[in-house]
Tab-separated table of C-alpha atoms and ligand atoms in Angstrom:
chain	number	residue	atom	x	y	z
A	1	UNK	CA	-21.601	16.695	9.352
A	2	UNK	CA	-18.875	14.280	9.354
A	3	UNK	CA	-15.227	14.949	9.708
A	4	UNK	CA	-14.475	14.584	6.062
A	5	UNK	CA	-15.789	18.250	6.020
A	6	UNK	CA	-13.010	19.822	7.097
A	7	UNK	CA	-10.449	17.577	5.881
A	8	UNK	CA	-8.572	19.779	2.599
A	9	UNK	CA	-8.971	16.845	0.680
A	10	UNK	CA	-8.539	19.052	-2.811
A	11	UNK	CA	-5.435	20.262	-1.386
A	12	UNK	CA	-4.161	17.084	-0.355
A	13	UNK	CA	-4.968	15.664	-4.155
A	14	UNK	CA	-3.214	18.752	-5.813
A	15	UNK	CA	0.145	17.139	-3.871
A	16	UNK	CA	-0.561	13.895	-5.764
A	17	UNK	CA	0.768	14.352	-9.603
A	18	UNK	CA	-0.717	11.566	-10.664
A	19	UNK	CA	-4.086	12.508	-9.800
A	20	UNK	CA	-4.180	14.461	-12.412
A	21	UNK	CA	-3.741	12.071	-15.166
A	22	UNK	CA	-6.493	10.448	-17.448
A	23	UNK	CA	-6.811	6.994	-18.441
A	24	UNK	CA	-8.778	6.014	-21.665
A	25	UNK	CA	-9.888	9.844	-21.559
A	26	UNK	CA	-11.707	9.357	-18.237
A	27	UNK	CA	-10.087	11.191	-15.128
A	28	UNK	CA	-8.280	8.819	-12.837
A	29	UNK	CA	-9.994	7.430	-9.743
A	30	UNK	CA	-7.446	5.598	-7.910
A	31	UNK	CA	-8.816	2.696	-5.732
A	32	UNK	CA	-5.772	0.177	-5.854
A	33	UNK	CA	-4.429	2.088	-2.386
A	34	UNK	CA	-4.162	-1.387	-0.782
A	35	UNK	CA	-1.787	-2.741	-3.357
A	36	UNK	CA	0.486	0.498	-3.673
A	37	UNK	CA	-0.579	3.804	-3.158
A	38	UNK	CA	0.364	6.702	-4.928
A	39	UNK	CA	3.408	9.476	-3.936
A	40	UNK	CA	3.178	13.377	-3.341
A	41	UNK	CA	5.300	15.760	-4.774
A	42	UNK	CA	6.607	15.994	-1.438
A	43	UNK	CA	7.920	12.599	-1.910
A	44	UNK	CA	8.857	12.857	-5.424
A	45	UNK	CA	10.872	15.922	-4.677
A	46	UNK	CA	13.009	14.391	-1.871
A	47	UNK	CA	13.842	11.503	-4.072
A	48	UNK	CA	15.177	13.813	-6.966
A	49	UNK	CA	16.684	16.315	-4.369
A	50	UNK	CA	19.129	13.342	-3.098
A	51	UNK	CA	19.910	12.356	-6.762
A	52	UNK	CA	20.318	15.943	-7.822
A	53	UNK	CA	22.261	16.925	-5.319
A	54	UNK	CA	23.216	14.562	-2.158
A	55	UNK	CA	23.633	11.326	-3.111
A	56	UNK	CA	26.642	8.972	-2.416
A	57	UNK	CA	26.796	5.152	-0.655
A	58	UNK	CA	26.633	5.767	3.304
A	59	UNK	CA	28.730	4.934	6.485
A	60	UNK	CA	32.066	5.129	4.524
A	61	UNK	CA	33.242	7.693	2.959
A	62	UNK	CA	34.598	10.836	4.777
A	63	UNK	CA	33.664	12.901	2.090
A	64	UNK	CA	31.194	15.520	1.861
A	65	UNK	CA	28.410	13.763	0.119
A	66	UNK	CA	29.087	10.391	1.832
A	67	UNK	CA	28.198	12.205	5.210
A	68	UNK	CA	24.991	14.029	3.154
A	69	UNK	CA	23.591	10.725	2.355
A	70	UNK	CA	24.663	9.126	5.672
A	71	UNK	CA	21.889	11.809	7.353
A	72	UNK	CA	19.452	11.241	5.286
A	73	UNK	CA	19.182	8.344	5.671
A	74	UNK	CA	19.590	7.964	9.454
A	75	UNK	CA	17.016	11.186	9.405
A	76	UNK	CA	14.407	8.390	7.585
A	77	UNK	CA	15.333	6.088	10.435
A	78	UNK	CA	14.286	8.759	13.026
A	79	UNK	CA	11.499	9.768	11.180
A	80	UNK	CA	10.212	5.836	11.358
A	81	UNK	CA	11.125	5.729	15.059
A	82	UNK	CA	8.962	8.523	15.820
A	83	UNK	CA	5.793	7.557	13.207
A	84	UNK	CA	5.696	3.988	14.876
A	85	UNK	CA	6.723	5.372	18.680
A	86	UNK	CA	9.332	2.796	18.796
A	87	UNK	CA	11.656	3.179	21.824
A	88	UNK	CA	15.292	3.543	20.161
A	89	UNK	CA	16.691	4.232	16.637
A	90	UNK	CA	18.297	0.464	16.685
A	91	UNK	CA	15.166	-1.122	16.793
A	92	UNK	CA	14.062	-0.019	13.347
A	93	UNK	CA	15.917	-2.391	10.749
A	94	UNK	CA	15.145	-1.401	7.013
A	95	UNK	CA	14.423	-4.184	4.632
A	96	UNK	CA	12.972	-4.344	0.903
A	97	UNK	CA	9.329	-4.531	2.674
A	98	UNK	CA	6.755	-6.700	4.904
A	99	UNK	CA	7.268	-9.870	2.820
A	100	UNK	CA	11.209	-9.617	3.853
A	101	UNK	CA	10.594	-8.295	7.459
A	102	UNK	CA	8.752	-11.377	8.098
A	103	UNK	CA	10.932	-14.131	6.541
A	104	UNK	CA	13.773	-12.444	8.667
A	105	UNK	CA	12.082	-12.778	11.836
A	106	UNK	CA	11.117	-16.352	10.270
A	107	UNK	CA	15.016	-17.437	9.383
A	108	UNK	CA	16.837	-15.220	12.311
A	109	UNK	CA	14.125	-15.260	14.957
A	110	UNK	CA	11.779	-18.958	14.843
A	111	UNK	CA	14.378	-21.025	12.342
A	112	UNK	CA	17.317	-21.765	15.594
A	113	UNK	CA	14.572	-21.657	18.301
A	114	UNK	CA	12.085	-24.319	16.261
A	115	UNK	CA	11.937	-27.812	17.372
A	116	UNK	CA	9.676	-30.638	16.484
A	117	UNK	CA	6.254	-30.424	18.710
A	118	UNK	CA	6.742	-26.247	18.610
A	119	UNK	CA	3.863	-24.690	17.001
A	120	UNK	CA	3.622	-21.297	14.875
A	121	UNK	CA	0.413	-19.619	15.441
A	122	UNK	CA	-1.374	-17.536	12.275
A	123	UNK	CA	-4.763	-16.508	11.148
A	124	UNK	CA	-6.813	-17.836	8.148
A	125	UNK	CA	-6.829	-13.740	6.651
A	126	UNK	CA	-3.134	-13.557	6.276
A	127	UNK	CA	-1.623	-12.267	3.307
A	128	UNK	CA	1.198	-15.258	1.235
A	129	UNK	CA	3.475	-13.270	2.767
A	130	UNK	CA	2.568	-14.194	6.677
A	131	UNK	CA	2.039	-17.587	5.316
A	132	UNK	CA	4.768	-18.870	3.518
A	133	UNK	CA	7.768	-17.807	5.115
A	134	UNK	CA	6.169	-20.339	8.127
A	135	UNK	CA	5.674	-23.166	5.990
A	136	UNK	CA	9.101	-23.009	5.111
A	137	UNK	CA	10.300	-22.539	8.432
A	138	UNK	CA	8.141	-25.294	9.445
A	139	UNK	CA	9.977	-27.540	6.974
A	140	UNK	CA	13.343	-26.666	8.079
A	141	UNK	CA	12.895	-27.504	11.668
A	142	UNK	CA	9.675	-30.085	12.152
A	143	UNK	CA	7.737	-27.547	14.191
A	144	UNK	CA	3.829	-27.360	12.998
A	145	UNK	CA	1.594	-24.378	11.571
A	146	UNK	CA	-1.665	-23.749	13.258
A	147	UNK	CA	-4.372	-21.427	11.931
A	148	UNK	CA	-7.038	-19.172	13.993
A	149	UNK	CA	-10.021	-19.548	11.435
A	150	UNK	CA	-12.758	-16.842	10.607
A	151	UNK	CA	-16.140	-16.229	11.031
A	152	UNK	CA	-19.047	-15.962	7.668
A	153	UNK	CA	-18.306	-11.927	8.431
A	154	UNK	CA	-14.465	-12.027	8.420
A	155	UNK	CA	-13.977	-11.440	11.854
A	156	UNK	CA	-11.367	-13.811	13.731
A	157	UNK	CA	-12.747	-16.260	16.143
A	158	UNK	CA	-11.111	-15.712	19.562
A	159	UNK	CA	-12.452	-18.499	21.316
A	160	UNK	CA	-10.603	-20.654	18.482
A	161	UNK	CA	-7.361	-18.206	19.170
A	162	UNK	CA	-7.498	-18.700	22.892
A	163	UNK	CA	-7.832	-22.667	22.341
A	164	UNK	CA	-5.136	-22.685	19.986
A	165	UNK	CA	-2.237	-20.747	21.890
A	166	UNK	CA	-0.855	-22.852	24.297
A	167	UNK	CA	2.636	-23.830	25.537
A	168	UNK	CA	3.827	-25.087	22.388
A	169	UNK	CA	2.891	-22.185	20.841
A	170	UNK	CA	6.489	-20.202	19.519
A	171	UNK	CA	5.569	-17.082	18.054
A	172	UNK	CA	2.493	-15.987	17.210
A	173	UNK	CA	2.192	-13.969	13.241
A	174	UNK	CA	-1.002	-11.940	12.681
A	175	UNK	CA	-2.444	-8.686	10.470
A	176	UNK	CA	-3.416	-6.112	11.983
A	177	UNK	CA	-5.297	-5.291	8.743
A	178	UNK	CA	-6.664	-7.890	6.107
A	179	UNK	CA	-5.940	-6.871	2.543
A	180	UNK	CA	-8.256	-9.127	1.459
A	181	UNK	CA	-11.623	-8.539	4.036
A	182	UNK	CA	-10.669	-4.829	5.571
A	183	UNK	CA	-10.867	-6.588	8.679
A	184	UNK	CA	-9.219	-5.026	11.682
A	185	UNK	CA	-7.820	-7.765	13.916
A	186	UNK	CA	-7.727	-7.340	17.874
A	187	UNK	CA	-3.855	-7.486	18.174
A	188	UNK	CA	-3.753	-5.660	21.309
A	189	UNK	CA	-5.963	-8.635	23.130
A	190	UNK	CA	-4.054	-11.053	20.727
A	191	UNK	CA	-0.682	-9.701	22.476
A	192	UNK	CA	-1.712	-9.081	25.538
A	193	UNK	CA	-2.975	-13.299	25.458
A	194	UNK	CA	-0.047	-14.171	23.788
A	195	UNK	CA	2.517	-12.402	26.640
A	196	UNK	CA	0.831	-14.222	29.072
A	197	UNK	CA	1.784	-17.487	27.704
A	198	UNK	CA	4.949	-15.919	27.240
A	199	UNK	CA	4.792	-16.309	23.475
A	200	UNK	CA	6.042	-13.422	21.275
A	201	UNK	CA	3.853	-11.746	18.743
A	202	UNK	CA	4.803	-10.457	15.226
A	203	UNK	CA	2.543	-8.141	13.772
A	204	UNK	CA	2.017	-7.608	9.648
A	205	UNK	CA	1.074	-3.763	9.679
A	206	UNK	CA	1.500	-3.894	5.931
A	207	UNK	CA	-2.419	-2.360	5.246
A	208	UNK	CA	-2.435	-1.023	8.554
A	209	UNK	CA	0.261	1.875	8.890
A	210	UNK	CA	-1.389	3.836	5.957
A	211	UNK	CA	-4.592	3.656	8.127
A	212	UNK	CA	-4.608	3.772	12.095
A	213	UNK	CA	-1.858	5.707	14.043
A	214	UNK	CA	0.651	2.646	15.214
A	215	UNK	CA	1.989	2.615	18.399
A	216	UNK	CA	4.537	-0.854	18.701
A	217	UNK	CA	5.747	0.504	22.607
A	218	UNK	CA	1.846	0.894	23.636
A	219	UNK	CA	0.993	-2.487	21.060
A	220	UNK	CA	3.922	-4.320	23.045
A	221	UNK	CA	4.398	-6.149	19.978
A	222	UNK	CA	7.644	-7.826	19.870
A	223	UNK	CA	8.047	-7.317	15.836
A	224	UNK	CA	6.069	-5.104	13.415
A	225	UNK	CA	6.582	-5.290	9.483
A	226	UNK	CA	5.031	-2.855	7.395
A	227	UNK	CA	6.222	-1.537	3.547
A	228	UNK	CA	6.792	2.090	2.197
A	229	UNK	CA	5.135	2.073	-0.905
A	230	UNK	CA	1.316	1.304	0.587
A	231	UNK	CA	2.127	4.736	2.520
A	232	UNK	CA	2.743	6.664	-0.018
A	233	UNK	CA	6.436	5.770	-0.284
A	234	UNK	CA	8.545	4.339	-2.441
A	235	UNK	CA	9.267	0.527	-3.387
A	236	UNK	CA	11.482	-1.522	-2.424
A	237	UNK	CA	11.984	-0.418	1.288
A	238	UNK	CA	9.851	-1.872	4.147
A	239	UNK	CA	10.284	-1.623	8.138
A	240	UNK	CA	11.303	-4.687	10.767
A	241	UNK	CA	10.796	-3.118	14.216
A	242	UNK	CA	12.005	-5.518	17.026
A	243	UNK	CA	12.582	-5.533	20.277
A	244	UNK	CA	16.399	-4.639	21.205
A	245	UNK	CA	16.442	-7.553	23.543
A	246	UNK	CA	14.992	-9.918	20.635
A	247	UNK	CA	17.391	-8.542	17.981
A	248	UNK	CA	20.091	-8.685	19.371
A	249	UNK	CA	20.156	-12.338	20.600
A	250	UNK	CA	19.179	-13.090	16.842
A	251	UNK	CA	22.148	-13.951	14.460
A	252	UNK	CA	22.283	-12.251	11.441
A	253	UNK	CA	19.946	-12.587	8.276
A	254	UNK	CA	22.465	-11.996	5.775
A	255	UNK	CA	26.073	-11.801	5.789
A	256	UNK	CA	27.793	-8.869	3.439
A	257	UNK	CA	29.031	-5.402	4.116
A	258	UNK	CA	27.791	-2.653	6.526
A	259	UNK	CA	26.703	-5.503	8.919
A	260	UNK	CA	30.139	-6.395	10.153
A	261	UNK	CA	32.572	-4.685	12.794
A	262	UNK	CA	35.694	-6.836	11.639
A	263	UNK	CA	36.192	-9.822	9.525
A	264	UNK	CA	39.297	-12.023	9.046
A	265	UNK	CA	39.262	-15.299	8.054
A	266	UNK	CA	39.592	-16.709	12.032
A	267	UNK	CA	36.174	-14.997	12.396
A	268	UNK	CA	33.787	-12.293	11.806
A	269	UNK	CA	32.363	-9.669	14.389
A	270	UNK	CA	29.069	-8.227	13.645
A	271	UNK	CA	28.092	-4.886	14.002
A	272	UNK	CA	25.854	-3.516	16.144
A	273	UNK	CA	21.598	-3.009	15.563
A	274	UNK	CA	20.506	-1.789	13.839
A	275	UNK	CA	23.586	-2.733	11.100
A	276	UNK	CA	23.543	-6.156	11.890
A	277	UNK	CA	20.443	-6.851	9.501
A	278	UNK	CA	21.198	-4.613	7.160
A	279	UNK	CA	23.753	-6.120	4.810
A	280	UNK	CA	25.156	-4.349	1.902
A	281	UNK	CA	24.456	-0.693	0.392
A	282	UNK	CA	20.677	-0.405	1.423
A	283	UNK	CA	17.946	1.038	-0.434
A	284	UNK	CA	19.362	4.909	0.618
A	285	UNK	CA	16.825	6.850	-1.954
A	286	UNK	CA	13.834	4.254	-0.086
A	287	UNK	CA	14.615	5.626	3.025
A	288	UNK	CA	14.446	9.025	1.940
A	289	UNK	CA	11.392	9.034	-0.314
A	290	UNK	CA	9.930	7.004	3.136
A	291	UNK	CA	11.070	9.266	5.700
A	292	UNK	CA	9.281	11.975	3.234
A	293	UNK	CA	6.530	10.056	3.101
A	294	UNK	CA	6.210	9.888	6.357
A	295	UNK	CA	6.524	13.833	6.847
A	296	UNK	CA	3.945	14.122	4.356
A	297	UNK	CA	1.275	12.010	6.238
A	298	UNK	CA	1.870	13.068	9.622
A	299	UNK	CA	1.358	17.004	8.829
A	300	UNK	CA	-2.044	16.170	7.543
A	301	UNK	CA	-2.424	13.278	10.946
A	302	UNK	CA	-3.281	9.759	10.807
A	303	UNK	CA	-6.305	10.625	13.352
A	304	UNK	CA	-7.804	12.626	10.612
A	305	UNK	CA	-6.360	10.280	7.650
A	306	UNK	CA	-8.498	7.606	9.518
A	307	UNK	CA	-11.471	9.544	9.761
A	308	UNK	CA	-11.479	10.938	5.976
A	309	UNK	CA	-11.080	6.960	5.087
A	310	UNK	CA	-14.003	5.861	7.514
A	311	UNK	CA	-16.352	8.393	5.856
A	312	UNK	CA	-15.351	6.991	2.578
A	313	UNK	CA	-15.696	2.955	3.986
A	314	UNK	CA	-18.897	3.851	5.190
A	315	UNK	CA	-20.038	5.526	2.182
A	316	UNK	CA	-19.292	2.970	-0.128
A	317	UNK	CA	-20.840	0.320	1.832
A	318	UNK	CA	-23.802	1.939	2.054
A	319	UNK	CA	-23.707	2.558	-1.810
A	320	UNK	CA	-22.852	-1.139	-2.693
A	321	UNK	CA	-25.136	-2.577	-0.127
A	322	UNK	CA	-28.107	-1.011	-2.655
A	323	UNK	CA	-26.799	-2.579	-5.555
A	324	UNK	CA	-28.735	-6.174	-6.726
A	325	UNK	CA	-26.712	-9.042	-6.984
A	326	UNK	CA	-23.527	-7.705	-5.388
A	327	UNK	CA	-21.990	-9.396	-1.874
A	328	UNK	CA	-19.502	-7.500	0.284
A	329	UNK	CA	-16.631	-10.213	1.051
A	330	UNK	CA	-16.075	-9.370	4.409
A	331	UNK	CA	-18.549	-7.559	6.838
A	332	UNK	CA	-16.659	-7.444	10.213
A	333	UNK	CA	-17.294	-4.495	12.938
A	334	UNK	CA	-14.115	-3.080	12.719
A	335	UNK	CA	-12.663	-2.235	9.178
A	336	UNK	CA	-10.267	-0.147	7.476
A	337	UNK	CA	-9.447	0.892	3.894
A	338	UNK	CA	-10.941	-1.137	1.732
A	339	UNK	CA	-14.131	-3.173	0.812
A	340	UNK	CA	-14.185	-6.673	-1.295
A	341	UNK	CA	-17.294	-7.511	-3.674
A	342	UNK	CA	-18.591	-9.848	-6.109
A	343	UNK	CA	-21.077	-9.923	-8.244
A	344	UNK	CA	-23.807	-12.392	-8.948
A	345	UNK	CA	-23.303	-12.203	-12.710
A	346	UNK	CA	-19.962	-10.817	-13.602
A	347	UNK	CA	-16.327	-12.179	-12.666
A	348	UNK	CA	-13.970	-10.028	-10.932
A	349	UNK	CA	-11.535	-10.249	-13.620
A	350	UNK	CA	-14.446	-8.850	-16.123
A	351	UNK	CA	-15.355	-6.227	-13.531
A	352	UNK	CA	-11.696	-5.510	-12.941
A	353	UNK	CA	-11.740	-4.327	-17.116
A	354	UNK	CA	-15.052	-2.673	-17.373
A	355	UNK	CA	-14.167	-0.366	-14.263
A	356	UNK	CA	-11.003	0.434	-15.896
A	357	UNK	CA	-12.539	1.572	-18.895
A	358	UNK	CA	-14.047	4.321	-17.072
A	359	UNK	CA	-10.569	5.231	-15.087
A	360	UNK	CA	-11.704	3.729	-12.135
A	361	UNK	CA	-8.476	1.131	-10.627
A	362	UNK	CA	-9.290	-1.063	-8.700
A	363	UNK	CA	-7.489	-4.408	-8.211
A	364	UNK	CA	-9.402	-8.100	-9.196
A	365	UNK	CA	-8.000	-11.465	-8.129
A	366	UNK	CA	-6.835	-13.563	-5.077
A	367	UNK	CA	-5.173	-10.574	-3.470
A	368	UNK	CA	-2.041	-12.891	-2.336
A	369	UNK	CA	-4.804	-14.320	0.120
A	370	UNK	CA	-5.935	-18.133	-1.154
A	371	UNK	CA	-6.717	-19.423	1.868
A	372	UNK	CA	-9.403	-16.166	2.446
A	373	UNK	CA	-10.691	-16.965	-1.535
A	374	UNK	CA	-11.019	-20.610	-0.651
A	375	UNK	CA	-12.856	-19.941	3.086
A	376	UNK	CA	-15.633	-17.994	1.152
A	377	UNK	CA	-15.701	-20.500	-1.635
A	378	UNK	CA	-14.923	-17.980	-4.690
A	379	UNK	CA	-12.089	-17.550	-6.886
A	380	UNK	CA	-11.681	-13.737	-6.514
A	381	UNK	CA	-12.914	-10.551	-5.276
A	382	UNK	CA	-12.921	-7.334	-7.220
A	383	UNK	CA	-11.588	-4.554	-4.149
A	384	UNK	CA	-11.822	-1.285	-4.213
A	385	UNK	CA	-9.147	0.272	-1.190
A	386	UNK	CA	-9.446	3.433	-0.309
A	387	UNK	CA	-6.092	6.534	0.399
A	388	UNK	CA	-6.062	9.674	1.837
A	389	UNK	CA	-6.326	11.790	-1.140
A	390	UNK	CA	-9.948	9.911	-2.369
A	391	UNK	CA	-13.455	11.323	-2.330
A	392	UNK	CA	-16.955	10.482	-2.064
A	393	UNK	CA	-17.410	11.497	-5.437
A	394	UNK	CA	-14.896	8.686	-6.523
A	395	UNK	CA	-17.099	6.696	-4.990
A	396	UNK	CA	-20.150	7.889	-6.505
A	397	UNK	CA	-18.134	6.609	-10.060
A	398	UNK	CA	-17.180	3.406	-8.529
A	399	UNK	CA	-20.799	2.833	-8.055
A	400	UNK	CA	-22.022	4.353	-11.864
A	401	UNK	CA	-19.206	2.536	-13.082
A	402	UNK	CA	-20.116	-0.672	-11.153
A	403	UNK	CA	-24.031	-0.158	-12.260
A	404	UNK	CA	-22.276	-0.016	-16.372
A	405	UNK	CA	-20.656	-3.391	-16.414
A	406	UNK	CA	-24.409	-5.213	-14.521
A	407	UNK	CA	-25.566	-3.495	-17.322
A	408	UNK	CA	-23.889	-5.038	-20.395
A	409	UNK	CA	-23.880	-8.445	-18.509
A	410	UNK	CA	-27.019	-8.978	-17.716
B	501	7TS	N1	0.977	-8.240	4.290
B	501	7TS	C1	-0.182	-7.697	3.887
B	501	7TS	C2	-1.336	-7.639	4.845
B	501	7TS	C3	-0.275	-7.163	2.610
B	501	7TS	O1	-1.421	-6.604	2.217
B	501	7TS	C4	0.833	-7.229	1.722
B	501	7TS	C5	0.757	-6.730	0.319
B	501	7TS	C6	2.020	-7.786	2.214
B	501	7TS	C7	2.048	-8.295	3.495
B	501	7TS	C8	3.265	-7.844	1.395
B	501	7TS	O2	3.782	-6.579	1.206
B	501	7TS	P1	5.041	-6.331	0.262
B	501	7TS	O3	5.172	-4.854	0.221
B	501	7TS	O4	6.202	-7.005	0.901
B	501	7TS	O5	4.684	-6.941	-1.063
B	501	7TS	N2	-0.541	-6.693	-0.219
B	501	7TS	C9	-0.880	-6.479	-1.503
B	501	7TS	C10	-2.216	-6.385	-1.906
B	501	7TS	O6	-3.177	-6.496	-1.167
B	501	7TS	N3	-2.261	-6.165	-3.227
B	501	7TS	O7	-0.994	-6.118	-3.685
B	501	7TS	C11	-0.132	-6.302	-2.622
């Protein structure tokens, strides 16, 4: 028996409206968790509630609904503070999502300590996101990018990573989950290697947070980005956790209102963390619908989220593995979420349609991971990534569906 048996799963779906839906007359099977996953009523609900009925701009106005809205959104803070055990309210900065978490930490954090000969360290499995922001930063200030690569099974190769930190080494950027391969990186060892050189770690938790309970104070990562809407939140609202002591000797990533104590034209005094990054009226119904979010999926438990979702990874691997002709991109020891194929015969982009045709949604493509695409020397993957509210039957259409489109290739 595994755990999955007494995880409600149909009651968990039955929170998901969307669930419900059909698409081309064919009930949905939702399998595109790793590039947004979908919202609960729960969710839903305490997005409409603030419109409905407490919604105003925050920290301004002394009236009534200015103050609602002010709690809310500080009560989303909290709420993040707890779900990612970091020590204090201030070190949880809200941003539009991973992609700006990290360029903040690339243009506040590495941009004034970069020299020439100073090295950023990053894997070969990162999303764009953990890529480009250090190429540009690189650019600005001379300092060179250096790449752990990965074994044939999509594993990172440590021995590389231990050869390639060293005391030019500035800040080291890595995933704790690849969106691409499902592979879960060592970041613990990574940190605890890094430290030692005394080189601070930034951590994308973008695929991980909807997956493996997160703990940045027993991580002793010194940032962690991660978005809302791959955990059932929102858009548009992400997380920068930092360090206090980092933060706050880190000037300001963009100058506006909120983040300011005084200004006059002699000078400006910023305000206090978490304020200090978060210029201008902030994504207030984000914070909510993530705060919600995060009620939602800590009432069922990431601990038994995980599980559910390693019954399901297991599963489907087994199930694909049987299929002729089709290659699992990515076969490391330690995954999470999701599982990337091809297929002898079809192209993901072709596989990407046929699935769809029988509701199944799954994403097809490059994944906003080249550098993974060009590593295993193929233009694409088709990926199916699994959420809490899937089933093995889902999987058992996957598979039918997958069976289908070798069918009216071949
Ligand atoms: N880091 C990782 C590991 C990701 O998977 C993604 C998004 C990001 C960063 C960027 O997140 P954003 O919310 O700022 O866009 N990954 C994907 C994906 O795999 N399919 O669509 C988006």
């Amino acid at each position: 028996m595994s755990n999955t048996d007494q995880y409600d799963v149909a009651s968990i779906r039955n929170d998901f409206p969307i669930l419900g839906e059909k698409i081309h007359g064919k009930p949905l099977v939702y399998l595109d968790n790793a590039a947004s996953s979908q919202h609960p009523a729960q969710v839903i609900n305490a997005v409409k509630e603030l419109y409905e009925s407490g919604y105003s701009n925050i920290h301004r106005g002394v009236h009534q609904l200015s103050q609602d809205a002010t709690k809310a959104y500080e009560n989303g803070r909290s709420a993040v503070r707890g779900f990612i055990n970091a020590d204090c309210m201030h070190e949880v900065v809200f941003t539009s999502g991973t992609t700006e978490s990290i360029n903040l930490v690339a243009q506040s954090y590495a941009r004034p300590r970069l020299q020439k000969g100073d090295e950023i360290l990053i894997t070969h499995m990162e999303h764009h996101s953990n890529i480009v922001p250090w190429q540009i930063v690189c650019e600005q200030t001379g300092a060179e990018l250096k790449v752990v690569p990965i074994s044939d099974r999509g594993e990172l190769e440590m021995d590389r990573f231990a050869e390639l930190l060293n005391e030019r080494t500035a800040l080291v950027s890595v995933t704790q989950v690849s969106n691409a391969l499902g592979t879960v990186n060592p970041v613990a060892e990574i940190i605890e290697a890094a430290h030692a050189l005394g080189v601070p770690v930034l951590v994308d938790g973008a695929q991980a947070v909807p997956h493996i309970p997160v703990d940045v104070q027993a991580l002793d990562c010194d940032f962690y980005a991660f978005s809302g809407h791959k955990l059932y939140g929102p858009t548009g609202i992400g997380v920068l956790y930092g360090k206090e002591k980092l933060l706050n000797a880190m000037p300001p990533y963009q100058g506006g209102g909120d983040m300011i104590l005084s200004v006059s034209f002699d000078g400006t005094t910023y305000n206090t963390l978490p304020y200090k990054f978060e210029a201008g009226t902030p994504n207030i119904a984000g914070v909510v619908g993530l705060g919600a979010a995060i009620e939602y999926v800590q009432k069922t438990g990431l601990g038994a989220i995980a599980a559910h979702e390693y019954g399901l990874l297991e599963y489907a691997t087994s199930e694909l593995k049987q299929i002729d002709g089709l290659r699992i991109i990515g076969e490391a020891d330690h995954k999470a979420g999701l599982i990337s194929f091809v297929l002898d015969q079809v192209h993901p982009h072709d596989i990407g349609t046929m699935l769809d045709a029988e509701g199944v949604a799954i994403r097809t493509g490059h994944h906003c991971a080249q550098p993974v695409m060009e590593r295993y020397k193929i233009p694409a993957t088709a990926r199916a990534s699994f959420g809490m509210y899937n089933t093995l039957q889902e999987i058992d259409v996957l598979v039918e569906a997958i069976h289908k489109t070798i069918g009216m290739f071949s």
